[in-house]
Amino acid sequence: MSEDSGRRARAAIPLLLVALLALLAPGCRVVESGTPQDAPPSAAATRNKHAKPSGRRPGVVNIETEQTLNGTRAAGTGIVLTASGLVLTNNHVIQGATAIKGTDVDNRRGYTAQVVGYDRAGDIAVIRLSGATRLKAAAFASAEGVEVGDTVTAVGNAGGKGGTPTVVTGRVTALEQSVTARDDSNGTSERLAGLIETNAPIRPGDSGGPLLDTSGKVIGINTAASAGFSVKDAEQRKDHRGYAIPSDRALEVARQIQRGEASSTVHIGPTAMLGVKVRPNGRSPGALVAELVPGSPPRPPGSPSGASSSPSATPPSTPRPPSRP
């Protein structure tokens, strides 16, 4: 959804980063034969330190999510994997969402979307746009040939405004970076490693969007950006740093999800959600149910199996914050 040149494999100074999820309000097993349009194994042959940045290429989706229990809306970005509507994005973009909408910016059509699977530890998710056909898939290149100094372009739904994606440029400033990303919507954080660092001004809402090489191929998935200070020395920093998950790693997880292969880190199916909001029960043990999400597993006492409940007049407590793995 957070959201300095260095050498390859150097240890990164611990940084506090903002996850790139833009808050807009106070914010079955599936196997598909289609595969992403992969480029040759290395991007080195097309790299040019003095090449002009690429513009936006096909395969970008604006994502909007809603969390019914806490009444928040959020926005992020996705990358089209297949013409039939599989889309790659960050897990933190769709985590905890009760409703997801994706708008393909090439045909300008909006689709409801469902989560196919996700990897919390790697911050990768795949969603499906319902009823989508003949979408223009993004082209991918391996990130193995990327070097410090390469020109890159970041594309995304900056600010959650929708419409035509924003396009910003910069250079790769470091590789194999390890950072701690914080989600300002709920205060949770996660440790991410092996990232591409760039000075392209990536903004909230760009989460899940593509980082492109000079030929317009996806070499990374935007996932976080610097908050402007270092945790280690607390000194204010004026330079901007964005971070992207290398394309090779993201595609490996996406293909595993497409095959329906669950593992210790990869979950197949929608994000788990009980659908209950609770409030304190005074000094008595336990908690009181304050609200149920319509259509979710829980049901009020005395109601028939499968029935749902509308929100009661009881003032809700502070909802359980969605996790930001």
Coordinates of N, CA, C and O in Angstrom, one line a residue, residues 57-183:
R57 N 4.3 2.7 -19.1 CA 4.0 1.6 -20.0 C 2.7 0.9 -19.6 O 2.2 1.1 -18.5
P58 N 2.1 0.1 -20.5 CA 0.8 -0.6 -20.2 C 0.9 -1.4 -18.9 O 2.0 -1.9 -18.6
G59 N -0.2 -1.7 -18.3 CA -0.2 -2.7 -17.2 C -0.2 -2.1 -15.8 O 0.2 -2.8 -14.8
V60 N -0.8 -0.9 -15.6 CA -0.9 -0.3 -14.3 C -2.3 -0.2 -13.9 O -3.2 0.1 -14.7
V61 N -2.6 -0.5 -12.6 CA -3.9 -0.5 -12.1 C -3.9 0.4 -10.8 O -3.1 0.3 -10.0
N62 N -4.9 1.2 -10.8 CA -5.2 2.0 -9.5 C -6.1 1.2 -8.6 O -7.1 0.7 -9.0
I63 N -5.6 1.0 -7.4 CA -6.3 0.2 -6.4 C -6.9 1.0 -5.3 O -6.3 1.9 -4.8
E64 N -8.2 0.8 -5.0 CA -8.9 1.4 -3.9 C -9.4 0.3 -2.9 O -10.0 -0.7 -3.4
T65 N -9.2 0.5 -1.7 CA -9.7 -0.5 -0.7 C -10.5 0.2 0.4 O -10.4 1.4 0.6
E66 N -11.4 -0.7 1.0 CA -12.2 -0.2 2.1 C -12.2 -1.2 3.2 O -12.2 -2.4 3.0
Q67 N -12.1 -0.7 4.4 CA -12.2 -1.5 5.7 C -13.5 -1.1 6.4 O -13.5 0.0 7.0
T68 N -14.5 -1.9 6.3 CA -15.8 -1.6 6.8 C -15.8 -1.3 8.3 O -16.4 -0.3 8.8
L69 N -15.1 -2.1 9.1 CA -15.2 -2.0 10.6 C -14.7 -0.7 11.1 O -15.3 -0.1 12.0
N70 N -13.6 -0.2 10.5 CA -13.1 1.1 11.0 C -13.3 2.2 10.1 O -12.9 3.3 10.3
G71 N -14.1 2.0 9.1 CA -14.6 3.1 8.2 C -13.5 3.8 7.5 O -13.6 5.0 7.2
T72 N -12.4 3.1 7.1 CA -11.3 3.8 6.4 C -11.3 3.4 4.9 O -11.7 2.2 4.6
R73 N -10.8 4.2 4.1 CA -10.5 3.9 2.7 C -9.0 4.2 2.4 O -8.4 5.1 3.1
A74 N -8.5 3.4 1.5 CA -7.0 3.6 1.2 C -6.8 3.4 -0.3 O -7.7 2.9 -1.0
A75 N -5.7 3.7 -0.8 CA -5.4 3.6 -2.2 C -3.9 3.1 -2.4 O -3.1 3.4 -1.6
G76 N -3.7 2.4 -3.5 CA -2.4 1.9 -3.8 C -2.4 1.7 -5.3 O -3.2 2.2 -6.1
T77 N -1.4 0.8 -5.8 CA -1.2 0.6 -7.2 C -1.0 -0.9 -7.4 O -0.6 -1.6 -6.5
G78 N -1.2 -1.4 -8.6 CA -1.0 -2.7 -9.0 C -0.4 -2.8 -10.4 O -0.4 -1.9 -11.1
I79 N 0.1 -4.0 -10.7 CA 0.7 -4.3 -12.0 C 0.0 -5.5 -12.7 O 0.0 -6.6 -12.0
V80 N -0.5 -5.3 -13.9 CA -1.2 -6.4 -14.6 C -0.2 -7.5 -14.9 O 0.8 -7.3 -15.6
L81 N -0.6 -8.7 -14.5 CA 0.2 -9.9 -14.8 C -0.3 -10.7 -16.0 O 0.5 -11.2 -16.8
T82 N -1.6 -10.8 -16.1 CA -2.2 -11.5 -17.2 C -3.4 -10.8 -17.8 O -4.0 -9.9 -17.1
A83 N -3.7 -11.1 -19.0 CA -4.8 -10.4 -19.7 C -6.2 -10.6 -19.1 O -7.1 -9.9 -19.3
S84 N -6.3 -11.7 -18.3 CA -7.5 -12.1 -17.7 C -7.7 -11.5 -16.3 O -8.6 -11.9 -15.6
G85 N -6.8 -10.6 -15.9 CA -7.1 -9.9 -14.7 C -6.3 -10.2 -13.4 O -6.7 -9.7 -12.4
L86 N -5.2 -11.0 -13.5 CA -4.4 -11.1 -12.3 C -3.5 -9.9 -12.2 O -2.8 -9.5 -13.1
V87 N -3.4 -9.4 -11.0 CA -2.7 -8.2 -10.7 C -1.8 -8.4 -9.5 O -2.2 -8.9 -8.4
L88 N -0.5 -7.9 -9.6 CA 0.5 -8.0 -8.6 C 0.5 -6.7 -7.8 O 0.4 -5.6 -8.4
T89 N 0.5 -6.7 -6.5 CA 0.6 -5.5 -5.7 C 1.3 -5.9 -4.4 O 1.8 -7.0 -4.1
N90 N 1.4 -4.9 -3.5 CA 1.9 -5.1 -2.1 C 0.9 -5.7 -1.2 O -0.3 -5.4 -1.3
N91 N 1.3 -6.6 -0.3 CA 0.3 -7.1 0.7 C -0.3 -6.0 1.5 O -1.5 -6.0 1.8
H92 N 0.5 -5.0 1.9 CA 0.0 -4.0 2.8 C -1.0 -3.1 2.1 O -1.8 -2.4 2.8
V93 N -1.1 -3.2 0.8 CA -2.2 -2.4 0.1 C -3.5 -3.0 0.3 O -4.5 -2.3 0.5
I94 N -3.6 -4.3 0.4 CA -4.9 -5.0 0.5 C -5.2 -5.6 1.8 O -6.3 -6.1 2.1
Q95 N -4.2 -5.6 2.7 CA -4.3 -6.2 4.0 C -5.5 -5.7 4.8 O -5.6 -4.5 5.0
G96 N -6.4 -6.6 5.2 CA -7.6 -6.2 6.1 C -8.7 -5.6 5.3 O -9.7 -5.2 5.9
A97 N -8.6 -5.5 4.0 CA -9.7 -4.8 3.2 C -10.9 -5.7 3.1 O -10.8 -6.9 3.0
T98 N -12.1 -5.1 3.3 CA -13.3 -5.8 3.1 C -13.9 -5.6 1.7 O -14.8 -6.3 1.3
A99 N -13.4 -4.6 1.0 CA -13.8 -4.4 -0.4 C -12.6 -3.9 -1.2 O -11.9 -3.0 -0.7
I100 N -12.4 -4.3 -2.4 CA -11.3 -3.9 -3.2 C -11.8 -3.6 -4.6 O -12.6 -4.3 -5.2
K101 N -11.3 -2.5 -5.2 CA -11.7 -2.1 -6.5 C -10.4 -1.8 -7.3 O -9.5 -1.1 -6.7
G102 N -10.3 -2.3 -8.5 CA -9.1 -2.0 -9.3 C -9.6 -1.3 -10.6 O -10.5 -1.8 -11.3
T103 N -8.9 -0.3 -11.0 CA -9.2 0.4 -12.3 C -8.0 0.3 -13.2 O -6.9 0.8 -12.9
D104 N -8.2 -0.4 -14.3 CA -7.1 -0.5 -15.3 C -7.0 0.9 -16.0 O -8.0 1.4 -16.6
V105 N -5.8 1.4 -15.9 CA -5.7 2.8 -16.4 C -5.5 2.8 -18.0 O -5.6 3.9 -18.6
D106 N -5.4 1.7 -18.6 CA -5.3 1.6 -20.1 C -6.7 1.6 -20.7 O -7.0 2.3 -21.6
N107 N -7.7 0.8 -20.1 CA -9.0 0.8 -20.7 C -10.0 1.7 -19.8 O -11.2 1.8 -20.2
R108 N -9.5 2.2 -18.7 CA -10.3 3.1 -17.8 C -11.5 2.4 -17.2 O -12.4 3.1 -16.8
R109 N -11.5 1.1 -17.2 CA -12.6 0.4 -16.6 C -12.3 0.0 -15.2 O -11.2 -0.4 -14.8
G110 N -13.4 0.0 -14.3 CA -13.2 -0.4 -12.9 C -13.8 -1.8 -12.7 O -14.8 -2.2 -13.3
Y111 N -13.1 -2.5 -11.8 CA -13.5 -3.9 -11.5 C -13.5 -4.1 -10.0 O -12.6 -3.6 -9.3
T112 N -14.4 -4.9 -9.5 CA -14.3 -5.4 -8.2 C -13.2 -6.4 -8.2 O -12.9 -7.1 -9.2
A113 N -12.5 -6.6 -7.1 CA -11.3 -7.5 -7.0 C -11.4 -8.4 -5.8 O -11.9 -8.0 -4.8
Q114 N -10.8 -9.5 -5.9 CA -10.7 -10.5 -4.8 C -9.2 -10.9 -4.6 O -8.4 -10.9 -5.6
V115 N -8.8 -11.1 -3.4 CA -7.5 -11.6 -3.1 C -7.3 -13.0 -3.5 O -8.0 -13.9 -3.1
V116 N -6.3 -13.3 -4.3 CA -6.0 -14.7 -4.7 C -5.0 -15.3 -3.7 O -5.1 -16.5 -3.4
G117 N -4.1 -14.5 -3.2 CA -3.1 -15.0 -2.2 C -2.1 -13.9 -1.9 O -2.1 -12.9 -2.5
Y118 N -1.3 -14.2 -0.8 CA -0.4 -13.1 -0.4 C 0.8 -13.7 0.4 O 0.7 -14.8 0.9
D119 N 1.8 -13.0 0.5 CA 3.0 -13.3 1.3 C 3.2 -12.1 2.2 O 3.7 -11.1 1.8
R120 N 2.9 -12.3 3.5 CA 3.0 -11.2 4.5 C 4.5 -10.8 4.6 O 4.8 -9.6 4.6
A121 N 5.4 -11.8 4.8 CA 6.8 -11.5 5.0 C 7.4 -10.8 3.9 O 8.3 -9.9 4.1
G122 N 7.0 -11.1 2.7 CA 7.6 -10.4 1.5 C 6.9 -9.3 1.0 O 7.3 -8.6 0.0
D123 N 5.7 -9.0 1.6 CA 4.9 -7.8 1.2 C 4.4 -7.9 -0.2 O 4.5 -6.9 -1.0
I124 N 4.0 -9.1 -0.6 CA 3.6 -9.4 -2.0 C 2.2 -9.9 -2.0 O 1.9 -10.8 -1.1
A125 N 1.3 -9.5 -2.9 CA -0.1 -10.1 -3.0 C -0.5 -10.1 -4.5 O 0.0 -9.4 -5.3
V126 N -1.4 -11.1 -4.8 CA -2.0 -11.1 -6.1 C -3.5 -11.0 -5.9 O -4.1 -11.7 -5.1
I127 N -4.1 -10.2 -6.7 CA -5.6 -10.0 -6.7 C -6.1 -10.3 -8.1 O -5.3 -10.3 -9.1
R128 N -7.4 -10.6 -8.2 CA -8.0 -10.8 -9.5 C -9.1 -9.8 -9.7 O -10.0 -9.6 -8.9
L129 N -9.1 -9.2 -10.9 CA -10.1 -8.2 -11.3 C -11.3 -9.0 -11.9 O -11.1 -9.7 -13.0
S130 N -12.4 -9.0 -11.3 CA -13.5 -9.9 -11.7 C -14.0 -9.4 -13.1 O -14.3 -8.2 -13.3
G131 N -14.2 -10.4 -14.0 CA -14.7 -10.1 -15.3 C -13.8 -9.4 -16.3 O -14.2 -9.1 -17.4
A132 N -12.5 -9.2 -15.9 CA -11.6 -8.6 -16.8 C -11.1 -9.5 -17.9 O -10.9 -10.7 -17.7
T133 N -11.0 -8.9 -19.1 CA -10.5 -9.7 -20.3 C -9.6 -8.7 -21.1 O -9.8 -7.5 -21.1
R134 N -8.7 -9.3 -21.9 CA -7.9 -8.6 -22.8 C -7.2 -7.3 -22.2 O -7.0 -6.3 -22.9
L135 N -6.8 -7.5 -21.0 CA -6.0 -6.4 -20.4 C -4.6 -6.4 -21.0 O -4.1 -7.4 -21.4
K136 N -3.9 -5.3 -21.0 CA -2.5 -5.2 -21.4 C -1.6 -5.5 -20.3 O -1.6 -4.7 -19.3
A137 N -0.9 -6.6 -20.3 CA 0.0 -7.0 -19.2 C 1.3 -6.2 -19.3 O 1.8 -5.8 -20.4
A138 N 1.9 -6.0 -18.1 CA 3.2 -5.3 -18.0 C 4.3 -6.2 -18.5 O 4.2 -7.4 -18.4
A139 N 5.4 -5.7 -19.0 CA 6.6 -6.5 -19.3 C 7.6 -6.4 -18.2 O 7.8 -5.3 -17.7
F140 N 8.2 -7.5 -17.9 CA 9.1 -7.6 -16.8 C 10.5 -7.9 -17.2 O 10.7 -8.5 -18.3
A141 N 11.5 -7.4 -16.5 CA 12.9 -7.7 -16.7 C 13.5 -8.1 -15.4 O 13.1 -7.7 -14.3
S142 N 14.6 -8.9 -15.5 CA 15.2 -9.4 -14.3 C 16.0 -8.2 -13.6 O 16.5 -7.3 -14.3
A143 N 16.0 -8.1 -12.3 CA 16.7 -7.1 -11.6 C 18.1 -7.5 -11.3 O 18.8 -6.7 -10.7
E144 N 18.5 -8.6 -11.7 CA 19.9 -9.1 -11.4 C 21.0 -8.2 -12.1 O 22.1 -8.0 -11.6
G145 N 20.6 -7.6 -13.2 CA 21.6 -6.7 -13.9 C 21.6 -5.3 -13.5 O 22.3 -4.5 -14.0
V146 N 20.7 -4.9 -12.6 CA 20.6 -3.5 -12.2 C 21.8 -3.1 -11.4 O 22.3 -3.8 -10.5
E147 N 22.3 -1.9 -11.6 CA 23.5 -1.4 -10.9 C 23.2 0.0 -10.4 O 22.3 0.7 -10.9
V148 N 24.0 0.4 -9.4 CA 23.9 1.8 -8.9 C 24.2 2.8 -10.0 O 25.2 2.6 -10.7
G149 N 23.4 3.8 -10.1 CA 23.5 4.8 -11.1 C 22.6 4.6 -12.3 O 22.4 5.5 -13.1
D150 N 21.9 3.4 -12.4 CA 21.0 3.2 -13.5 C 19.8 4.2 -13.4 O 19.3 4.5 -12.3
T151 N 19.3 4.6 -14.5 CA 18.1 5.5 -14.5 C 16.9 4.6 -14.4 O 16.8 3.6 -15.0
V152 N 16.0 5.1 -13.5 CA 14.7 4.4 -13.3 C 13.5 5.3 -13.3 O 13.7 6.5 -13.1
T153 N 12.4 4.7 -13.5 CA 11.1 5.5 -13.5 C 10.1 4.8 -12.6 O 9.9 3.6 -12.7
A154 N 9.5 5.5 -11.6 CA 8.5 5.0 -10.7 C 7.1 5.4 -11.2 O 6.9 6.6 -11.4
V155 N 6.2 4.5 -11.3 CA 4.8 4.9 -11.7 C 3.9 4.4 -10.6 O 4.0 3.4 -10.0
G156 N 2.8 5.2 -10.4 CA 1.9 4.8 -9.3 C 0.7 5.8 -9.2 O 0.6 6.8 -9.9
N157 N -0.1 5.5 -8.2 CA -1.3 6.2 -7.8 C -1.0 7.2 -6.7 O -1.6 7.1 -5.6
A158 N 0.0 8.0 -6.9 CA 0.5 8.9 -5.9 C -0.7 9.8 -5.3 O -1.4 10.4 -6.0
G159 N -0.8 9.8 -4.0 CA -1.8 10.6 -3.3 C -3.2 9.9 -3.4 O -4.2 10.5 -2.9
G160 N -3.3 8.8 -4.0 CA -4.6 8.1 -4.1 C -5.6 8.9 -5.0 O -6.8 8.7 -4.8
K161 N -5.2 9.7 -5.9 CA -6.1 10.5 -6.7 C -6.7 9.8 -7.8 O -7.7 10.2 -8.4
G162 N -6.2 8.6 -8.2 CA -6.7 7.9 -9.4 C -6.4 8.5 -10.7 O -5.6 9.4 -10.8
G163 N -7.1 8.1 -11.7 CA -6.9 8.7 -13.0 C -5.5 8.3 -13.6 O -5.0 7.2 -13.3
T164 N -4.9 9.2 -14.4 CA -3.6 8.9 -15.0 C -2.6 8.8 -14.0 O -2.4 9.6 -13.1
P165 N -1.8 7.7 -14.0 CA -0.7 7.5 -13.0 C 0.3 8.6 -13.0 O 0.6 9.2 -14.1
T166 N 0.9 8.8 -11.9 CA 2.0 9.8 -11.8 C 3.3 9.0 -12.3 O 3.4 7.8 -12.1
V167 N 4.2 9.8 -12.9 CA 5.5 9.2 -13.3 C 6.6 10.1 -12.8 O 6.7 11.3 -13.1
V168 N 7.5 9.5 -12.0 CA 8.7 10.2 -11.5 C 10.0 9.5 -11.8 O 9.9 8.3 -12.0
T169 N 11.0 10.2 -12.0 CA 12.3 9.5 -12.4 C 13.4 9.8 -11.3 O 13.3 10.7 -10.5
G170 N 14.4 9.0 -11.5 CA 15.6 9.1 -10.6 C 16.6 8.1 -11.0 O 16.6 7.5 -12.1
R171 N 17.5 7.8 -10.0 CA 18.6 6.8 -10.3 C 18.6 5.8 -9.1 O 18.2 6.1 -8.0
V172 N 19.1 4.6 -9.4 CA 19.4 3.6 -8.4 C 20.5 4.1 -7.5 O 21.6 4.4 -8.0
T173 N 20.3 4.2 -6.2 CA 21.3 4.8 -5.3 C 22.0 3.7 -4.5 O 23.0 3.9 -3.9
A174 N 21.4 2.5 -4.4 CA 22.0 1.4 -3.6 C 21.2 0.1 -3.9 O 20.1 0.2 -4.4
L175 N 21.8 -1.0 -3.6 CA 21.2 -2.3 -3.8 C 21.3 -3.1 -2.5 O 22.0 -2.8 -1.6
E176 N 20.5 -4.2 -2.5 CA 20.5 -5.1 -1.3 C 20.3 -4.4 0.0 O 21.0 -4.7 1.0
Q177 N 19.3 -3.5 0.0 CA 19.1 -2.7 1.2 C 18.1 -3.4 2.1 O 17.2 -4.0 1.7
S178 N 18.3 -3.2 3.5 CA 17.4 -3.7 4.5 C 16.9 -2.5 5.2 O 17.6 -1.7 5.7
V179 N 15.6 -2.5 5.4 CA 14.9 -1.3 6.0 C 13.8 -1.8 6.9 O 13.3 -2.9 6.7
T180 N 13.4 -1.0 7.8 CA 12.2 -1.2 8.6 C 11.1 -0.2 8.1 O 11.2 1.0 8.2
A181 N 10.0 -0.8 7.6 CA 8.9 0.1 7.0 C 7.8 0.2 8.0 O 7.4 -0.8 8.6
R182 N 7.3 1.3 8.2 CA 6.2 1.6 9.2 C 5.0 2.0 8.4 O 5.0 2.8 7.5
D183 N 3.8 1.5 8.8 CA 2.5 1.9 8.2 C 1.9 2.9 9.2 O 1.5 2.6 10.3

